[in-house]
Amino acid sequence: MNKHHESTGPSDEQQITLRGPAELADALPYLMGFHPNDSVVMVALHGGRGRFGGRLRLGIPQSAQEWPSVAEQLAECLIKGSERRGDRPDAIVVFLCQDPADGETGNQIMERLRPFAQRLRTACGALDVPVLEALCISDDRYWSYCCPDARCCPADGTPLAVPGTSVMAAAATYAGVQVRGSLREMEARLTPLAATASSGQQQALDRAGSALLPKLLDEEGRKEVGGSTLRLARQLMKRLGEVPTAMPSLSDLNDDRLISHEEAAAVILGLQDRETRDRAAEWMEGPEAESALRLWRALARRCVAPYVEHAAAPLTLAGWVAWSTGDEPAARVALGLALRLDPGYTFAQLLHEACNQGLDPETLRRCLRGERATRTVRSGRGTGRVAGARSVRAQAAGRRRTRQGSTRPGAATDRRRAGLPRTQGRRGSRTRR
């Protein structure tokens, strides 16, 4: 078994030592901020002490035929991304997490995913970065693909530590790090309503689309729709803000009840205009941030079929507000869902990349504050520039050079995982910027 060291904070005073696969497996939820269901997670290690660095997560591709290409893309993305930040990994740790289906055992999951683990090890090795450890986590047990010693890594797997009893759990509690349940639970807060509750919302979206589409095709009409969208969104934020939050599931249910189908439809379709969406992104800090985040989550849940792809806008806004307020795990989940729905959605691409590269959201916040100030000086007239998206591109280019054609986690590979075809014949109008 191997020893791994991790800094749990920005200073060297907060250090813990992770010894072997058991403590690595227990550390994973604290590294990600949630339990990554049905995911491949790769974490870069730096230096002789194995300091944790960059990390990425993707859904495990359902088809084994995709594993070779996905493994190569993931290895390149993590290693090249670390190099762009000036810190090439010295090693990598791989986690494959998947719950058993009905009638399946954790051991069967481990064996089924073994070829994928080997592909990932080979892909990293081809770039001269070894995989120090590869673990499969399933059914509350873990297996090592690298340790041949059956005394510490038996063939039947080893039970995970009781939650909250490990060294990592104690250090995370001391540092104020929280685990927000599973990835599946976090995504559920952002997914469309069940079919039994979606018919009324679909009809409202149909009606709103018929009324708004002609206006969106006209410059003056588009400005009118943008203004009314922002005013209505403000009203909804105020309404939500007057009701205190409760536990997540109850809070989401209450928020859904406070927004009518017609109100949700009007704002969803209005946000498909990029200038309107960019102005809405200015609600990113202070007292309005929490209400805005609740609104964007609620609107994402209202994007029922055949309007599912319209959720890219509220999901991206939810990801941006979460990142802006310091909740990186929630930001990555929301932005990953936006890119799964629409891999070409530029604003989500830029935010996802910036968040994963560890950039400071204050850079974008300053740009959006400047947009608001400029618009105020000009007596409310639009600046004609995309707030945020162009600024993120400029700032990112100033810090690193991105190779053309590079693969983004959450874009092409997330599309494969989702297995969702592009929706044809969608009702309403939307942009992909």
mmCIF file of C-alpha atoms in Angstrom, residues 163 167 197 383:
data_model
loop_
_atom_site.group_PDB
_atom_site.id
_atom_site.type_symbol
_atom_site.label_atom_id
_atom_site.label_comp_id
_atom_site.label_asym_id
_atom_site.label_seq_id
_atom_site.Cartn_x
_atom_site.Cartn_y
_atom_site.Cartn_z
ATOM 1 C CA PRO A 163 -19.000 7.829 8.162
ATOM 2 C CA VAL A 167 -8.934 10.921 10.206
ATOM 3 C CA ALA A 197 -46.648 17.168 -12.688
ATOM 4 C CA THR A 383 -24.161 48.166 -23.910
#
